Short mmCIF file of N, CA and C in Angstrom, two decimals:
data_model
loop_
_atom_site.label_atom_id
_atom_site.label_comp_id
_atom_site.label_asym_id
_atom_site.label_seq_id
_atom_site.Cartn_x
_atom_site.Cartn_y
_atom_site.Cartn_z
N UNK A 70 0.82 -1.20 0.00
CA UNK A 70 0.00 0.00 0.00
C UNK A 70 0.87 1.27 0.00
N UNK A 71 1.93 1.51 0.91
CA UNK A 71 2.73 2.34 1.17
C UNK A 71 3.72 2.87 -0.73
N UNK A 72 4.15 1.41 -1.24
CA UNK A 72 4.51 1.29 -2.17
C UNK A 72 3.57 2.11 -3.54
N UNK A 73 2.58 2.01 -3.13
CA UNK A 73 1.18 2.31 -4.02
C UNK A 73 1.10 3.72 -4.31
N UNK A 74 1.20 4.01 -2.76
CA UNK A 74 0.98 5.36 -2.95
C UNK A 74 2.68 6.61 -3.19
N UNK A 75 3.30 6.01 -2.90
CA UNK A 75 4.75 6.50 -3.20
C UNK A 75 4.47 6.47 -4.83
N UNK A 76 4.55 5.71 -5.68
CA UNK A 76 4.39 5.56 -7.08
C UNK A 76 3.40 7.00 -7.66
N UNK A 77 1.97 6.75 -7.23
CA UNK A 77 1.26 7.98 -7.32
C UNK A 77 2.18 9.35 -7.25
N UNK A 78 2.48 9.37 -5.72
CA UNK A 78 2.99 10.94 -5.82
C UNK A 78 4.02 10.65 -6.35
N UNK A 79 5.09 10.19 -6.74
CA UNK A 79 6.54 10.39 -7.53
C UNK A 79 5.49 10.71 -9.13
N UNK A 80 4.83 9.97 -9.78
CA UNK A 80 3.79 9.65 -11.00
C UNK A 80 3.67 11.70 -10.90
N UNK A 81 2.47 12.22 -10.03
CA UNK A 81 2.29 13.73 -9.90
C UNK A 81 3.24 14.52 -9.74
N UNK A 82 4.66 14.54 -8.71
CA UNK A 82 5.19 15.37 -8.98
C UNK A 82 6.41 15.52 -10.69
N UNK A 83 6.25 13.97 -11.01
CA UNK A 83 7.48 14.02 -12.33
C UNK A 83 5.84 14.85 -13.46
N UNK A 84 4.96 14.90 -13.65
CA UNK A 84 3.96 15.08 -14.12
C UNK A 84 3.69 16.56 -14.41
N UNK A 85 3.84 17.06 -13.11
CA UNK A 85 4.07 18.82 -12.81
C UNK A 85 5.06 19.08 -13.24
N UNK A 86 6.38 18.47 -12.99
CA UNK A 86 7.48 18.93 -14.09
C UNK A 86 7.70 19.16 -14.93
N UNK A 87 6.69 18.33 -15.69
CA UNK A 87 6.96 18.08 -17.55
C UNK A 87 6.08 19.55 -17.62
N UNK A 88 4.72 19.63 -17.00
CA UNK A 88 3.78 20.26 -17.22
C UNK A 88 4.73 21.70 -16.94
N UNK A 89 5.33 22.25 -15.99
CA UNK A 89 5.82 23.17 -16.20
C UNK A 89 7.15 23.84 -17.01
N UNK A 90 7.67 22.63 -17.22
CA UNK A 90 8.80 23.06 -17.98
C UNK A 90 8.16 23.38 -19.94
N UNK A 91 6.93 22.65 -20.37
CA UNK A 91 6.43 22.88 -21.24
C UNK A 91 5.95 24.26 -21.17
N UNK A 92 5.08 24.45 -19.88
CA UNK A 92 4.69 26.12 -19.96
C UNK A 92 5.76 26.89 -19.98
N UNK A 93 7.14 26.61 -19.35
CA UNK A 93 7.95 27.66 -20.20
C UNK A 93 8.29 28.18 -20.95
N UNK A 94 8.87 27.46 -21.72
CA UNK A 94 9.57 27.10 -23.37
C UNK A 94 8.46 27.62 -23.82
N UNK A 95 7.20 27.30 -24.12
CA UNK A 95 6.00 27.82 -24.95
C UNK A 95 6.44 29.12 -25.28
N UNK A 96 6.70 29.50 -26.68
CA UNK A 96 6.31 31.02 -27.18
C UNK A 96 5.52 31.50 -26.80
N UNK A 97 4.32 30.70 -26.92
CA UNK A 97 2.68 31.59 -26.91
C UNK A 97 2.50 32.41 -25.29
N UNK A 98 3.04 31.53 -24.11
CA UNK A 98 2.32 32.11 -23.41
C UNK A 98 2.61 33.22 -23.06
N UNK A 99 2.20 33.80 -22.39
CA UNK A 99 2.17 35.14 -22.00
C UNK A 99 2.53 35.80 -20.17
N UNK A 100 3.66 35.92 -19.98
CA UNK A 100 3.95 35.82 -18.57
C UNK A 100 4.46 37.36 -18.44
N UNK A 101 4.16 37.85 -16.90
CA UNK A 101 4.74 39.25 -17.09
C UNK A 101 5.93 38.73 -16.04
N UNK A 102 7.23 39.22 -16.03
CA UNK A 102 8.08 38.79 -14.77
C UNK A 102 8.04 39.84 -13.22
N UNK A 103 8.21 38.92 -12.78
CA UNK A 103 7.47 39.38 -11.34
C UNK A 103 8.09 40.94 -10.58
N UNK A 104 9.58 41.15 -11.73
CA UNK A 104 10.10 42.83 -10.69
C UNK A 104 8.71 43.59 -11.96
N UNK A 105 8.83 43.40 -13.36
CA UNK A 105 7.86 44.52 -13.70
C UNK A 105 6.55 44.86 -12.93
N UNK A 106 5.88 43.56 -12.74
CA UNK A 106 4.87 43.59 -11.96
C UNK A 106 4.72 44.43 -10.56
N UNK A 107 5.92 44.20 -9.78
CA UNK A 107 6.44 44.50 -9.02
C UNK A 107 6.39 46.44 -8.95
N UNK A 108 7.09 46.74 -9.76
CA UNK A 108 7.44 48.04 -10.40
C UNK A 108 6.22 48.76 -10.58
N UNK A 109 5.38 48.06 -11.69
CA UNK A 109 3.88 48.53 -11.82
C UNK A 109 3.19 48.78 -10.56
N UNK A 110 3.03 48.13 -9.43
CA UNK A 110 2.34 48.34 -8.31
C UNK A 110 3.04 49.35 -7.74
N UNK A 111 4.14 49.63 -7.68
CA UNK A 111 4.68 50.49 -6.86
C UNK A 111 4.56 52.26 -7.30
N UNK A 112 4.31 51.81 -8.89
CA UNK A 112 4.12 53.05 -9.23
C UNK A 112 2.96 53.62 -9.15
N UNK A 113 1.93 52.16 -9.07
CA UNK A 113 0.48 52.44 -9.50
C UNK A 113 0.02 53.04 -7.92
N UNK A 114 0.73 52.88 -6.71
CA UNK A 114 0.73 53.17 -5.26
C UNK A 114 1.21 54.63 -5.38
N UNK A 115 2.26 54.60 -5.88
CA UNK A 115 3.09 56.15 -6.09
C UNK A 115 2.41 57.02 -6.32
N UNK A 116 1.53 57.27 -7.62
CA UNK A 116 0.66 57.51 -8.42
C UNK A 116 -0.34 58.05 -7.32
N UNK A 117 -1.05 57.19 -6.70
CA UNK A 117 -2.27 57.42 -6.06
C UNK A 117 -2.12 58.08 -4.80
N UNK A 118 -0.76 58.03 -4.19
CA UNK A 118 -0.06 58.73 -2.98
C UNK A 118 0.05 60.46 -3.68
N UNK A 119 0.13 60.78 -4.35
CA UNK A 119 0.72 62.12 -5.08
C UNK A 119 -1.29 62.48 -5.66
N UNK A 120 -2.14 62.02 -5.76
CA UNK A 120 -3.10 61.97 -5.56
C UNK A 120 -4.04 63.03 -4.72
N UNK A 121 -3.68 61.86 -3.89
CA UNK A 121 -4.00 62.23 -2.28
C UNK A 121 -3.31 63.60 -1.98
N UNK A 122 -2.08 63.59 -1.96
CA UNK A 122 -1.37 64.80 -1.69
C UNK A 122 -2.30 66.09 -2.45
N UNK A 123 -2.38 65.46 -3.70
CA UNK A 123 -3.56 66.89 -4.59
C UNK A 123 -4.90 67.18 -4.06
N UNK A 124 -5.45 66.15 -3.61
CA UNK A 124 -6.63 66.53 -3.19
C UNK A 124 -6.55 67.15 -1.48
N UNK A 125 -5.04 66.86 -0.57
CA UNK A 125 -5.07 67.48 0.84
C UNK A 125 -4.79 68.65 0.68
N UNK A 126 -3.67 68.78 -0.62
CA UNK A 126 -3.37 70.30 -0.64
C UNK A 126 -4.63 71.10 -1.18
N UNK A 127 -5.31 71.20 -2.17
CA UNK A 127 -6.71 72.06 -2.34
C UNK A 127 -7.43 71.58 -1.65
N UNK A 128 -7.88 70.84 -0.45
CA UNK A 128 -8.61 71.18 0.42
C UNK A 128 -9.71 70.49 0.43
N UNK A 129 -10.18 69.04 -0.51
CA UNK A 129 -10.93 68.55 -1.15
C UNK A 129 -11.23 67.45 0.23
N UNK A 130 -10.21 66.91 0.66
CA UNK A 130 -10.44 66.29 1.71
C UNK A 130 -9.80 66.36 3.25
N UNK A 131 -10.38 65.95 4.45
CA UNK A 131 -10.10 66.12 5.23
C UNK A 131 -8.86 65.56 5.90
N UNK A 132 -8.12 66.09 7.12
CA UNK A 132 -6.81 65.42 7.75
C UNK A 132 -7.36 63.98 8.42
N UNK A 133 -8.09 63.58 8.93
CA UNK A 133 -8.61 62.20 9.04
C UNK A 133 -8.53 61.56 7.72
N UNK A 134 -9.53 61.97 6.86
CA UNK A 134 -9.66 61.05 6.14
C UNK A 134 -7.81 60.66 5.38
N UNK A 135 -7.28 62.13 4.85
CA UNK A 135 -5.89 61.83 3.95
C UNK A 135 -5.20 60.66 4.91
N UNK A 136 -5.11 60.77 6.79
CA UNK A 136 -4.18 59.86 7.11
C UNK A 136 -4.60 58.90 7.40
N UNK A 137 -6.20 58.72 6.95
CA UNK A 137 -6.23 57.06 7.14
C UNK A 137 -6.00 56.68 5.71
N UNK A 138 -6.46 57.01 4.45
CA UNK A 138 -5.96 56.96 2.98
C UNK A 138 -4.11 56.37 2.95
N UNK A 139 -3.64 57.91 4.00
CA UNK A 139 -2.24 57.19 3.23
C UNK A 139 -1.63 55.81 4.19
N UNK A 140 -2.42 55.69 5.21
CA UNK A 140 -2.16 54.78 6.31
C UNK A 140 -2.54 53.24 5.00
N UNK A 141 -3.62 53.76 4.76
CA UNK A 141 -3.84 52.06 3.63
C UNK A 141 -2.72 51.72 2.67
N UNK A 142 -2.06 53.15 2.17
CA UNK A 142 -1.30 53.14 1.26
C UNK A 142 0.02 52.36 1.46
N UNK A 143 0.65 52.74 2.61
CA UNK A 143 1.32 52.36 3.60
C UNK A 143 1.16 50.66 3.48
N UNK A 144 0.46 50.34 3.62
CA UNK A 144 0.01 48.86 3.52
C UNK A 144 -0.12 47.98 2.73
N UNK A 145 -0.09 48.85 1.35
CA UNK A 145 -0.13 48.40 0.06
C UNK A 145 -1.60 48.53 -0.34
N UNK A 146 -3.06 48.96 -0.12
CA UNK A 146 -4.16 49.52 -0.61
C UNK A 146 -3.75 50.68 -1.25
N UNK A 147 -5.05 50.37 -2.53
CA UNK A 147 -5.19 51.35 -3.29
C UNK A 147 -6.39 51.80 -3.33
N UNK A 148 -7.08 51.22 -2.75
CA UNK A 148 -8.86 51.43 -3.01
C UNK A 148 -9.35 51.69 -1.43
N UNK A 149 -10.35 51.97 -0.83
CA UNK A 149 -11.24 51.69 0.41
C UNK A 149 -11.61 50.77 0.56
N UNK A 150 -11.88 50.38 1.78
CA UNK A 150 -12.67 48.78 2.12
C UNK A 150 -13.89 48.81 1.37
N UNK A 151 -14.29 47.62 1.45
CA UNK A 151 -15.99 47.28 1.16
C UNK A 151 -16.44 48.19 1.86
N UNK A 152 -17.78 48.79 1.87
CA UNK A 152 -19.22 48.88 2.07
C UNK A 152 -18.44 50.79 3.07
N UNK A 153 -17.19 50.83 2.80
CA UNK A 153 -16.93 52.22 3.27
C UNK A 153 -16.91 53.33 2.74
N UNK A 154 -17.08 54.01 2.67
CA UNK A 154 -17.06 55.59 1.59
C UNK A 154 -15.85 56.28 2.68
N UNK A 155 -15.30 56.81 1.75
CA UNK A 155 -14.26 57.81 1.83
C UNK A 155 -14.84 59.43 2.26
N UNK A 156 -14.84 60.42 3.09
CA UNK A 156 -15.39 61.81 3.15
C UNK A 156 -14.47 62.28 2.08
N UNK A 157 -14.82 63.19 1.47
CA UNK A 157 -14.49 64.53 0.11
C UNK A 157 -15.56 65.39 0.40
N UNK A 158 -14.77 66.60 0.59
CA UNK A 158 -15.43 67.38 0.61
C UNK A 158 -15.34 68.47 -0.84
N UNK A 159 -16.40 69.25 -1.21
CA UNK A 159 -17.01 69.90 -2.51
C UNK A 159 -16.58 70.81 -2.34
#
């Protein structure tokens, strides 16, 4: 039994191997590598930090709200929680 099941998993992991070394080599697929990705978020954070800064400096929103905003930012959020609204003021 022990034998049985050793066979299986050696069988799945040589299986995943093939399976991934094929998804490499493939021309077709389409992979982004993980510093651009990386890079992209940081800018896409950057971006939305300099934002914020525009809307504290004209006055659009309040000192609560900007330091809980950049407190998320801080954290890696870019958005508000569920079911929360953000104050802006008009």
């Amino acid at each position: 039994m022990a034998a049985l099941i050793a066979v299986i998993l050696g069988a799945l992991i040589l299986a995943a191997v093939w399976y991934d070394i094929a998804r490499l080599v493939t021309p077709a697929e389409k992979r982004c590598p993980p510093l651009a990705r990386l890079r992209g978020r940081r800018a896409a954070l950057a971006a939305t930090e300099r934002w914020c800064v525009g809307l504290r400096l004209r006055g659009r929103i309040d000192a609560d709200t900007y330091r809980s905003r950049m407190s998320r930012l801080a954290c890696g959020e870019r958005r508000a929680s569920a079911g929360r609204r953000l104050r802006v003021r008009h």
